[in-house]
Amino acid sequence: MRNSFIDCLVQFNDQGGNAFLLVGDLGYSVVEEFCEKHPDKFINVGVAEQNMAGIAAGIASEGFHVFCYSIGNFNTFRCAEQIRNDIDYHGFAVCTVSVGGGVAYGNMGYSHHAIQDMALMRTMPNTTIYAPVDGNETVACFNSIVSSRNPSYLRLHKSGERLITNLNAIIEPGVPQYVAGNPASKRILVTSGFCGQGAFDYVQINSDFCHYTMPAWGLKHKDNMTAFLDQYDEIVVIEDHLLDGGFCSWILESQIGNVNILKIRSKAVLTKAIGLVGSEQYLHAASKLFDL
Amino acid sequence: MQHLRFLLYCTLNLVSHQASHKILASKVNCCAGVYSALNCQGYLDDKQIQTYASDGSPLMAHISHKVNHVEFSTGSLGHGLPFAVGKAILRKRRAIDGKVYRLLSDGELDEGSNWESFMFAGYHKLDNLTAIVDYNKLQSLSSTYNTLDLEPLEDKLTAFNWHVIRCNGHSIADLRATFAADSNSKPKLILCDTTKGHPITFMANKVDWHYKPPSKSQLEQIFAELHSFYK
């Protein structure tokens, strides 16, 4: 996923794009190609995320599309006010790119677990959340991001993702993407981000479910959800994030006043998993993420 | 008043003659000075300026990018310098003419984000960037000395690889000279020694006037002292 993102960024600039990459002293074995090919559009700002977000706003104000790359919480929570005031409020074309979404950095501990990041970023009125499930969806997300000049948040996993979606898909914010399972089923799994891989596996052996991803969504993109969810009798939302403020909360908010709200079940990271040490799989299991 | 004079100086003498310059104010409470300067330049008309801070006005009581010719909103401290640094490094790399000027307060320097930016700008030798610190030695609750004590400020900033020039912030001649001075291929920091409330005798160097509006009789005294001072 990280490599798909960097490949997109390199190709975009190879073809005359105006992407500028800032990194917070992270990206070993990921960002080197971009740095070598486009050194005039790359800066390692050091371990200084507040400065990185402010600089990003300044560069974006000169017409560039800026990408701020770091690990989950560092380029979100550490500089939340800069994202809110400097980037989102001004509507600058800055994409905050976090790696290790969810508990991908399992044994690194709570500091590295991005399980509240969507709660923060989705309250930014002008920001669209992008959370791809695999490399192909990462490409689709990138294409969507650079097709506009809006602020965005790209939540990437770390590594080891299988390709489960089609290449060359075109995504729109707020529009779910069919991935697998019985398309005529009245039971649906909805995911956003890497944990969709587990949902994909689940529907391979439980054919009475279908699986959709939601790779792009946000505060301004709830309008399609009612018509979409009306089609289903049972809706299970799976996320590698806390329930509070996360993807399922966004769906629930979209259904306020609608009977669909009674059909929705949440599978999310549980608070009892906070502070546990172990692999991503271990931490997902601790939250019974795929015990449906 | 010092803010108004200073910003008028910047806006009238720099923006009007060299559009490539960028002037940004991070010292958020000086917005009245900024709006007044824009009014003097004809960017805000007299009717608009009268709506300041009233219902539905774009002129909020902090600097707002919703106002024509204002590029960046501030209000929370420590945001202005990183933004200016971003503009400066991009413009330096693209060999774009003009300088980026950023007005900072002294109390604002408590914010760590400024020091991240000082380090970055010094390392990258952003000689197209000038930061101006209104060093009136008063912040929100007390003096800078009794809060975190910024001193030795010149030494600290010099150690961060900035070219620091100290001047009398109330002297247009001093300001003119420091703006014109070479920065030895470094970002320039103009440390303006000022007195908050200058030149009003009952306001000078008092924290209270960060918060309190003057009464009608005090306002009359202010105008009288201003006329006397600038006659």
mmCIF file of N, CA and C in Angstrom, chain A residues 37 72 152 225 274:
data_model
loop_
_atom_site.group_PDB
_atom_site.id
_atom_site.type_symbol
_atom_site.label_atom_id
_atom_site.label_comp_id
_atom_site.label_asym_id
_atom_site.label_seq_id
_atom_site.Cartn_x
_atom_site.Cartn_y
_atom_site.Cartn_z
ATOM 1 N N LYS A 37 14.110 11.253 -7.677
ATOM 2 C CA LYS A 37 13.596 11.742 -8.961
ATOM 3 C C LYS A 37 13.080 13.175 -8.911
ATOM 4 N N GLY A 72 0.659 7.161 11.703
ATOM 5 C CA GLY A 72 -0.690 7.445 12.173
ATOM 6 C C GLY A 72 -0.951 8.644 13.059
ATOM 7 N N SER A 152 -7.306 16.515 2.346
ATOM 8 C CA SER A 152 -7.663 15.096 2.426
ATOM 9 C C SER A 152 -6.805 14.389 3.466
ATOM 10 N N MET A 225 -25.850 7.483 1.629
ATOM 11 C CA MET A 225 -25.872 6.305 2.502
ATOM 12 C C MET A 225 -27.272 5.737 2.719
ATOM 13 N N ILE A 274 -6.584 -1.732 24.196
ATOM 14 C CA ILE A 274 -5.618 -0.647 24.362
ATOM 15 C C ILE A 274 -4.540 -1.074 25.344
#
